[in-house]
């Protein structure tokens, strides 16, 4: 399912203009990442997708729906949104109840709902914690519960707001696998992240934002080669891109494989 | 400065020891990084060093914890927090909820200590400059982005000027620029004699800014410590769920494929890696 923003601006009641004239179209099945400085408007922008915010100016479309004509409840059947802070999302006394809430509310048949819940717990490594109170889990585990709750809703679009925060290496790899699986099923993944290595290794397209506007839009290689954009968006290139730059290479490989391949070329 | 002797701990209503028979010694005026997989007990250890365990969370704590000359078990929480400040993992939970502006939020702790108004204002401005949050001072702490809230939460603890500072993933919500700023602030504080313990996943920055690193693993034990470069390239880090930097991973792969000498010391940070790969520097186009 496609998503589009047309001329979208959003001004908070306080008068802060968080998002300014955004035009953006994200085709179905894309792995789409947003990077940029704190307070750049990243979260404000994606919260338009499930109708938490309605644009002050412009329109947001999710598939053939304009978000203005649909409630948050209706949009939640199309857009699964994993909050940055899991405590804004979780409320049940058992992990399994939090994860089962979405599919139940969407009116899925009990068999389908149960299968989705089981699969979501498994993918997030939480099967053994199904009966645990979310309050007894660590922040990184609660973040995975919040992710499982959205996966179980089986939406064509999944929005992840800083999914790797507080995750260790294993957790980051688990999330990368989930992103790959979602896209393999034809779903769209939109993620906000400050982890540039995670971004470069797992996404097809990156948008860099600063002060409510888009500064660059392209593949990770294209965006992470624009030093001035990175400076303005207060982000940095992935680790090996920075190393290639420091070694004065004209190429900017972003992954371990790409970097080592380049070493082999230099060696030859 | 910080001494843990045979410390074990289980949360209330559980018999599972999150930490067991742990010893830890951290010298004054140092920056110590602690890494470990999720659920390895990092947050628990942070709370033990800062007195929130047992004074707030309760539970069963055995062994002794001495911080800045204070035996934590015998002190009151008020006494403990005058020696050690804790920046908690979730900034959303650190904001007091009692104040309408960031300026008031930053002054909240000082207010409780009866700090004179003028000094309070001075220290708030000092924090605003240190953490580049001057433009947020008159906004509501709740009308901020996650990253901005995190900077405010950090400032609200640093402003207390405790001799010991414990930070539990203080940069989790920050953009890379903000993350570097917090690590730079940490180095500045260390230069003024503050003892800092930081729990982090960002290994590149730990290598650049810490004197030494400890690893928490197997959900229980502090099983290793050493200079940051040695620890952060330890081959067991993968198995412990901590991972490595891409600099380390690339050098390891290059070494395995004969692209670097077999005795090459593995890099952790960009600076390390530039010297590791010096022979691949492009001298033509530069």
XYZ file of C-alpha atoms in Angstrom:
554
model
C 0.000 0.000 0.000
C 1.383 3.429 -0.974
C 1.638 6.426 1.314
C 1.865 10.070 0.331
C 2.266 13.479 1.909
C 1.250 16.441 -0.265
C 2.193 19.952 0.843
C 1.971 18.916 4.499
C 2.629 21.474 7.233
C 1.830 21.013 10.905
C 1.766 23.713 13.563
C 1.377 22.737 17.224
C -1.198 24.666 19.316
C 1.821 26.334 20.982
C 2.672 27.911 17.618
C 5.738 25.728 16.941
C 5.730 24.819 13.241
C 7.112 21.283 13.414
C 6.682 20.184 9.801
C 6.903 22.483 6.790
C 5.593 21.834 3.254
C 6.481 18.169 3.025
C 5.968 16.339 -0.277
C 6.794 12.686 -0.046
C 5.589 9.530 -1.698
C 6.482 6.090 -0.362
C 5.622 3.121 -2.595
C 4.399 -0.205 -1.218
C 7.136 -2.579 -0.125
C 9.784 0.058 0.470
C 12.136 0.080 3.458
C 12.057 3.778 4.199
C 14.133 5.480 6.925
C 14.011 9.002 8.325
C 17.108 10.431 10.045
C 17.768 13.882 11.438
C 18.387 16.032 14.457
C 16.300 15.921 17.630
C 13.248 18.132 17.261
C 13.486 18.025 13.422
C 9.827 16.966 13.122
C 10.397 13.280 12.338
C 7.921 11.904 14.885
C 5.406 14.662 14.144
C 5.531 13.749 10.453
C 4.942 10.016 10.854
C 2.188 10.525 13.444
C 0.116 11.868 10.556
C -0.023 8.370 9.100
C -2.368 6.937 11.700
C -4.301 10.155 12.190
C -2.880 11.135 15.605
C -2.129 14.412 13.852
C -4.050 15.926 10.949
C -2.092 18.329 8.749
C -2.625 22.039 9.377
C -2.155 22.440 5.611
C -1.981 19.745 2.916
C -3.111 16.133 2.691
C -1.871 12.731 3.783
C -2.999 9.616 1.931
C -2.720 5.999 3.047
C -3.615 3.851 0.060
C -6.854 5.234 -1.361
C -7.800 6.932 1.920
C -7.144 10.530 2.823
C -6.429 10.500 6.544
C -8.780 13.468 7.095
C -11.791 11.341 6.243
C -10.897 8.478 8.597
C -10.666 7.896 12.342
C -7.561 6.700 14.177
C -9.371 3.385 14.730
C -9.987 2.956 10.997
C -6.444 3.957 10.076
C -5.003 1.472 12.575
C -6.154 -1.330 10.263
C -3.739 0.034 7.645
C -0.945 1.595 9.681
C 0.695 -0.110 12.645
C 2.583 2.437 14.722
C 5.242 1.446 17.246
C 5.837 4.337 19.625
C 9.280 5.608 20.609
C 8.325 5.230 24.273
C 6.694 1.812 24.833
C 5.071 3.057 28.031
C 2.786 5.236 25.887
C 1.533 2.090 24.233
C 1.389 -0.746 26.766
C -1.374 -1.045 29.347
C -2.244 -4.702 29.963
C -1.122 -6.863 32.875
C 0.278 -9.593 30.691
C 2.474 -9.355 27.631
C 0.141 -11.625 25.689
C -2.884 -9.427 26.438
C -1.081 -6.346 25.130
C -0.147 -8.185 21.947
C -3.653 -9.664 21.505
C -5.410 -6.316 21.970
C -4.896 -5.056 18.397
C -6.058 -8.109 16.435
C -9.053 -8.484 18.757
C -10.077 -4.866 18.202
C -9.655 -5.180 14.472
C -12.238 -7.962 14.636
C -9.983 -10.770 13.386
C -11.335 -14.310 13.728
C -10.021 -15.935 16.943
C -7.894 -18.490 15.070
C -6.227 -15.876 12.901
C -5.711 -13.577 15.904
C -4.141 -16.373 17.962
C -1.796 -17.308 15.119
C -0.737 -13.672 14.629
C -0.103 -13.201 18.353
C 1.984 -16.363 18.555
C 4.015 -15.376 15.494
C 4.566 -11.823 16.789
C 5.802 -13.100 20.172
C 8.112 -15.550 18.480
C 9.608 -12.975 16.089
C 10.337 -10.603 18.957
C 11.806 -13.322 21.182
C 9.076 -12.950 23.801
C 7.315 -16.309 23.695
C 8.655 -17.207 27.137
C 7.460 -13.884 28.556
C 3.847 -14.171 27.338
C 2.429 -14.343 30.866
C 4.800 -11.730 32.366
C 3.589 -8.293 33.468
C 5.198 -5.774 31.061
C 6.171 -3.710 34.112
C 8.562 -6.496 35.152
C 10.448 -6.354 31.851
C 13.393 -4.107 30.985
C 12.877 -1.064 28.754
C 14.393 -2.882 25.764
C 12.034 -5.821 26.302
C 9.040 -3.509 26.680
C 10.029 -1.948 23.366
C 9.870 -5.402 21.808
C 6.422 -5.995 23.347
C 5.249 -2.761 21.725
C 6.664 -3.993 18.408
C 4.976 -7.400 18.789
C 1.643 -5.692 19.499
C 1.862 -3.922 16.147
C 3.132 -6.941 14.186
C 0.097 -8.898 15.406
C -2.186 -6.354 13.713
C -0.949 -7.522 10.322
C -1.097 -4.026 8.786
C 0.195 -3.288 5.272
C 2.221 -0.379 6.688
C 4.417 -0.553 9.780
C 5.895 2.583 11.351
C 8.809 2.150 13.775
C 9.851 5.169 15.837
C 13.454 4.551 16.923
C 13.152 0.764 17.074
C 16.776 0.034 18.034
C 16.992 2.380 21.017
C 18.361 0.521 24.020
C 18.630 -2.758 22.101
C 21.807 -4.765 22.312
C 23.423 -6.354 19.243
C 21.047 -9.324 19.357
C 18.017 -7.043 19.625
C 19.168 -4.913 16.696
C 19.654 -8.034 14.571
C 16.217 -9.298 15.543
C 14.663 -6.013 14.421
C 16.622 -6.091 11.147
C 15.232 -9.567 10.473
C 11.689 -8.383 11.224
C 12.093 -5.460 8.811
C 13.334 -7.833 6.089
C 10.448 -10.256 6.700
C 7.831 -7.509 6.556
C 9.152 -6.225 3.255
C 9.384 -9.760 1.861
C 5.628 -9.981 2.537
C 5.107 -6.827 0.454
C 4.559 -4.536 3.414
C 5.965 -1.039 3.769
C 8.292 -0.242 6.675
C 8.824 3.373 7.693
C 11.397 3.849 10.452
C 12.846 6.787 12.330
C 16.350 6.052 13.535
C 19.482 7.620 14.983
C 21.466 4.450 14.287
C 23.147 5.169 10.961
C 24.713 1.712 10.621
C 21.313 0.062 11.128
C 19.879 2.512 8.600
C 22.525 1.916 5.925
C 22.411 -1.864 6.287
C 18.637 -2.338 6.311
C 16.891 0.381 4.300
C 16.472 1.155 0.572
C 15.756 4.832 0.939
C 16.693 7.514 3.461
C 15.310 10.974 4.062
C 17.322 13.451 6.169
C 15.307 16.093 8.035
C 16.162 19.321 9.869
C 13.893 22.036 11.242
C 10.722 20.505 9.824
C 11.984 20.153 6.249
C 13.513 17.435 4.079
C 17.154 18.137 3.200
C 17.935 15.014 1.191
C 16.098 11.976 -0.167
C 17.835 9.023 -1.798
C 19.560 5.685 -1.281
C 21.790 5.407 1.798
C 24.862 5.763 -0.457
C 23.505 8.949 -1.990
C 22.382 10.576 1.257
C 25.400 9.612 3.353
C 27.752 11.095 0.740
C 26.329 14.607 1.281
C 28.517 16.025 4.033
C 26.746 19.394 4.254
C 23.327 17.739 4.600
C 24.658 15.439 7.328
C 26.083 18.416 9.198
C 22.820 20.344 9.022
C 20.756 17.328 10.044
C 23.236 16.667 12.873
C 23.788 13.078 11.768
C 26.950 11.347 10.674
C 27.711 8.755 8.028
C 27.850 5.083 9.083
C 31.133 4.049 10.700
C 32.769 2.592 7.591
C 31.665 5.516 5.426
C 33.489 7.816 7.840
C 36.547 5.547 7.742
C 36.579 5.568 3.918
C 36.420 9.351 3.998
C 39.289 9.534 6.501
C 41.336 7.277 4.204
C 40.555 9.697 1.333
C 38.805 7.028 -0.737
C 36.562 8.337 -3.500
C 34.143 5.460 -2.711
C 32.068 5.447 0.473
C 31.203 1.828 1.281
C 28.653 1.639 4.103
C 28.785 -2.022 5.110
C 31.512 -4.425 6.262
C 31.221 -6.452 3.031
C 31.389 -3.320 0.872
C 34.377 -2.012 2.793
C 36.338 -5.269 2.590
C 35.544 -5.592 -1.134
C 37.077 -2.158 -1.594
C 40.174 -3.211 0.374
C 40.550 -6.165 -1.995
C 40.413 -3.825 -5.000
C 43.070 -1.572 -3.489
C 45.216 -4.585 -2.680
C 45.013 -5.847 -6.306
C 35.469 6.034 45.227
C 32.891 3.361 44.347
C 33.335 -0.010 46.033
C 30.986 -2.954 45.680
C 31.888 -5.921 47.801
C 30.178 -9.291 47.289
C 26.943 -7.658 46.193
C 23.897 -9.751 45.305
C 20.413 -8.495 44.554
C 16.920 -9.821 43.861
C 13.911 -7.590 43.120
C 10.939 -7.755 45.529
C 8.721 -10.826 45.201
C 11.294 -12.720 43.148
C 13.966 -15.196 44.097
C 15.988 -14.593 40.941
C 19.266 -12.838 41.667
C 19.845 -10.265 38.919
C 23.366 -9.711 40.232
C 25.252 -12.230 42.271
C 28.434 -11.913 44.358
C 29.661 -8.926 42.415
C 32.801 -6.989 43.225
C 33.564 -3.672 41.582
C 36.043 -0.933 42.318
C 35.986 2.394 40.498
C 38.662 5.028 41.190
C 37.830 8.700 41.817
C 37.916 11.049 38.832
C 37.633 8.315 36.217
C 35.121 7.596 33.488
C 34.103 3.946 33.515
C 31.964 2.359 30.830
C 29.821 -0.668 31.541
C 28.510 -2.716 28.640
C 26.313 -5.776 28.577
C 23.462 -7.358 26.701
C 19.897 -6.272 27.414
C 18.669 -7.708 30.705
C 22.211 -8.393 31.897
C 21.574 -6.251 34.980
C 22.950 -2.881 33.842
C 20.004 -0.815 35.036
C 19.948 -2.747 38.309
C 23.632 -2.010 38.868
C 23.078 1.680 38.069
C 20.334 1.822 40.703
C 22.488 0.028 43.281
C 25.387 2.459 42.872
C 23.032 5.416 43.210
C 21.063 4.127 46.211
C 17.684 3.733 44.442
C 18.194 0.114 45.308
C 17.339 -0.625 48.083
C 15.884 2.752 49.122
C 13.221 3.051 46.396
C 12.868 -0.340 44.715
C 13.250 -2.437 47.870
C 14.234 -6.055 47.282
C 16.984 -8.115 48.837
C 20.424 -6.518 48.668
C 23.386 -8.196 50.338
C 27.071 -7.244 50.478
C 28.315 -3.680 50.852
C 28.107 -0.675 48.572
C 30.233 2.355 49.442
C 30.057 5.462 47.247
C 32.045 8.620 47.970
C 32.663 7.429 51.533
C 28.974 6.731 52.199
C 27.745 3.231 52.977
C 24.594 3.232 50.887
C 22.605 0.764 53.007
C 23.045 2.897 56.134
C 22.373 6.236 54.414
C 18.994 7.779 53.697
C 18.036 8.285 50.060
C 18.384 12.047 50.569
C 21.924 11.514 51.797
C 22.779 9.150 48.931
C 21.517 11.502 46.223
C 23.678 14.318 47.550
C 26.703 12.173 46.667
C 25.571 10.478 43.490
C 23.272 11.589 40.660
C 21.473 9.062 38.479
C 20.386 9.803 34.925
C 17.785 7.099 34.336
C 17.308 5.249 31.095
C 13.925 6.657 30.112
C 13.909 10.471 30.062
C 10.104 10.315 29.908
C 10.173 9.069 33.504
C 12.857 11.460 34.771
C 10.841 14.626 34.115
C 9.244 15.553 37.453
C 5.751 16.325 36.150
C 5.581 19.109 38.753
C 6.854 21.992 36.616
C 5.547 23.998 33.687
C 8.801 25.055 32.003
C 12.192 23.531 31.345
C 13.747 26.368 33.375
C 11.693 25.379 36.445
C 12.344 21.703 35.811
C 16.110 22.271 35.870
C 15.855 24.281 39.102
C 13.568 21.733 40.798
C 16.308 19.778 42.606
C 18.140 22.931 43.730
C 14.873 24.413 44.937
C 14.384 21.410 47.202
C 17.831 22.043 48.693
C 16.972 25.694 49.371
C 19.582 27.054 46.956
C 19.424 30.895 46.776
C 17.387 32.133 43.790
C 20.281 33.958 42.156
C 22.589 30.964 42.266
C 19.785 28.773 40.920
C 19.323 31.055 37.897
C 23.061 31.083 37.303
C 23.306 27.296 37.379
C 20.292 26.893 35.085
C 21.952 29.166 32.532
C 25.194 27.257 32.873
C 23.350 23.996 32.047
C 21.526 25.641 29.132
C 24.871 26.533 27.622
C 26.623 23.254 28.449
C 23.933 21.139 26.770
C 22.771 23.656 24.117
C 19.200 23.785 25.414
C 18.894 27.560 25.875
C 16.087 27.784 23.331
C 14.036 25.212 25.262
C 14.062 26.959 28.667
C 10.610 28.523 28.398
C 8.899 25.521 26.806
C 6.949 22.844 28.656
C 9.076 19.739 29.364
C 6.236 17.738 27.812
C 6.160 19.700 24.537
C 9.652 18.488 23.642
C 10.834 15.708 21.363
C 12.211 12.540 22.968
C 15.796 13.672 22.400
C 15.201 17.151 23.787
C 13.607 15.616 26.887
C 16.673 13.461 27.329
C 18.993 16.500 27.304
C 16.764 18.204 29.886
C 16.785 15.061 32.059
C 20.609 14.939 31.905
C 20.896 18.657 32.722
C 18.505 18.265 35.682
C 20.957 15.797 37.256
C 24.291 17.444 36.315
C 23.062 20.729 37.805
C 23.112 19.093 41.254
C 26.949 18.922 41.057
C 27.241 15.560 42.801
C 30.749 14.120 43.030
C 29.541 10.908 41.348
C 27.402 10.702 38.236
C 25.783 7.483 37.015
C 24.241 7.550 33.534
C 22.068 4.713 32.239
C 22.039 4.902 28.431
C 21.960 8.706 28.492
C 22.083 9.119 24.716
C 19.469 6.544 23.644
C 17.100 9.163 22.179
C 19.734 11.557 20.817
C 20.852 12.304 17.277
C 24.539 11.600 16.585
C 25.445 15.272 17.115
C 23.678 15.358 20.480
C 25.242 12.042 21.453
C 28.769 13.371 20.858
C 27.917 16.501 22.820
C 26.867 14.452 25.871
C 30.080 12.409 25.720
C 32.102 15.650 25.456
C 30.255 17.061 28.479
C 31.126 13.862 30.346
C 34.821 14.361 29.570
C 34.615 17.992 30.740
C 33.031 16.925 34.026
C 35.703 14.297 34.534
C 38.336 17.027 34.120
C 36.701 18.865 37.037
C 37.077 15.735 39.212
C 33.649 14.122 38.832
C 33.610 10.315 38.872
C 31.421 8.958 36.100
C 29.917 5.550 35.407
C 28.172 5.221 32.061
C 26.067 2.286 30.849
C 25.993 2.335 27.042
C 25.689 0.294 23.850
C 27.683 2.793 21.729
C 31.075 1.116 21.753
C 32.834 3.608 19.466
C 32.121 6.448 21.887
C 32.989 4.370 24.942
C 36.398 3.716 23.412
C 36.946 7.443 22.825
C 35.715 8.693 26.179
C 36.252 6.097 28.903
C 39.302 5.109 30.897
C 38.177 1.535 31.238
C 35.337 -0.769 30.443
C 33.626 -3.557 32.368
C 31.401 -6.190 30.842
C 28.280 -7.527 32.510
C 27.337 -10.928 31.148
C 25.424 -14.108 31.775
C 22.703 -12.127 33.533
C 24.726 -12.160 36.689
C 28.399 -11.608 36.935
C 30.804 -8.872 36.250
C 33.253 -11.112 34.524
C 35.843 -8.864 33.032
C 37.398 -5.459 33.130
C 40.247 -3.743 31.380
C 41.387 -0.836 29.209
C 38.703 0.044 26.721
C 40.489 -1.088 23.533
C 41.302 -4.513 24.943
C 37.803 -5.051 26.299
C 35.909 -3.705 23.326
C 37.636 -6.036 20.874
C 37.387 -9.126 23.082
C 36.195 -11.978 20.908
C 33.701 -13.001 23.613
C 31.679 -9.790 23.152
C 29.618 -11.383 20.361
C 28.794 -14.361 22.523
C 27.829 -12.014 25.376
C 25.400 -10.198 23.088
C 27.332 -6.919 23.198
C 28.548 -6.961 19.600
C 31.441 -4.973 18.147
C 31.873 -1.809 16.126
C 31.947 -2.020 12.313
C 35.595 -0.923 12.535
C 36.363 -4.037 14.577
C 34.249 -6.267 12.312
C 35.859 -4.930 9.112
C 39.388 -5.338 10.490
C 38.643 -8.869 11.665
C 37.310 -9.839 8.223
C 40.276 -8.136 6.527
C 42.686 -9.993 8.835
C 40.978 -13.329 8.090
C 41.292 -12.721 4.331
C 44.951 -11.771 4.565
C 44.311 -8.100 3.846
C 45.879 -7.129 7.185
C 48.743 -8.822 9.034
C 47.569 -11.648 11.272
C 48.898 -9.927 14.404
C 47.099 -6.626 13.706
C 45.546 -5.158 16.857
C 41.828 -4.682 16.232
C 40.451 -1.113 16.161
C 37.358 0.092 18.041
C 37.050 3.758 17.023
C 37.578 5.764 13.854
C 40.958 6.991 15.122
C 42.076 3.411 15.821
C 40.835 2.273 12.395
C 42.598 5.038 10.471
C 45.878 3.774 11.865
C 44.932 0.091 11.381
C 44.186 0.695 7.689
C 46.936 3.309 7.130
C 48.447 1.266 4.296
C 45.167 1.595 2.378
C 45.138 5.370 2.547
C 44.559 6.861 -0.895
C 47.456 9.188 -1.565
C 46.565 9.947 -5.173
C 43.232 11.749 -5.031
C 43.757 13.343 -1.603
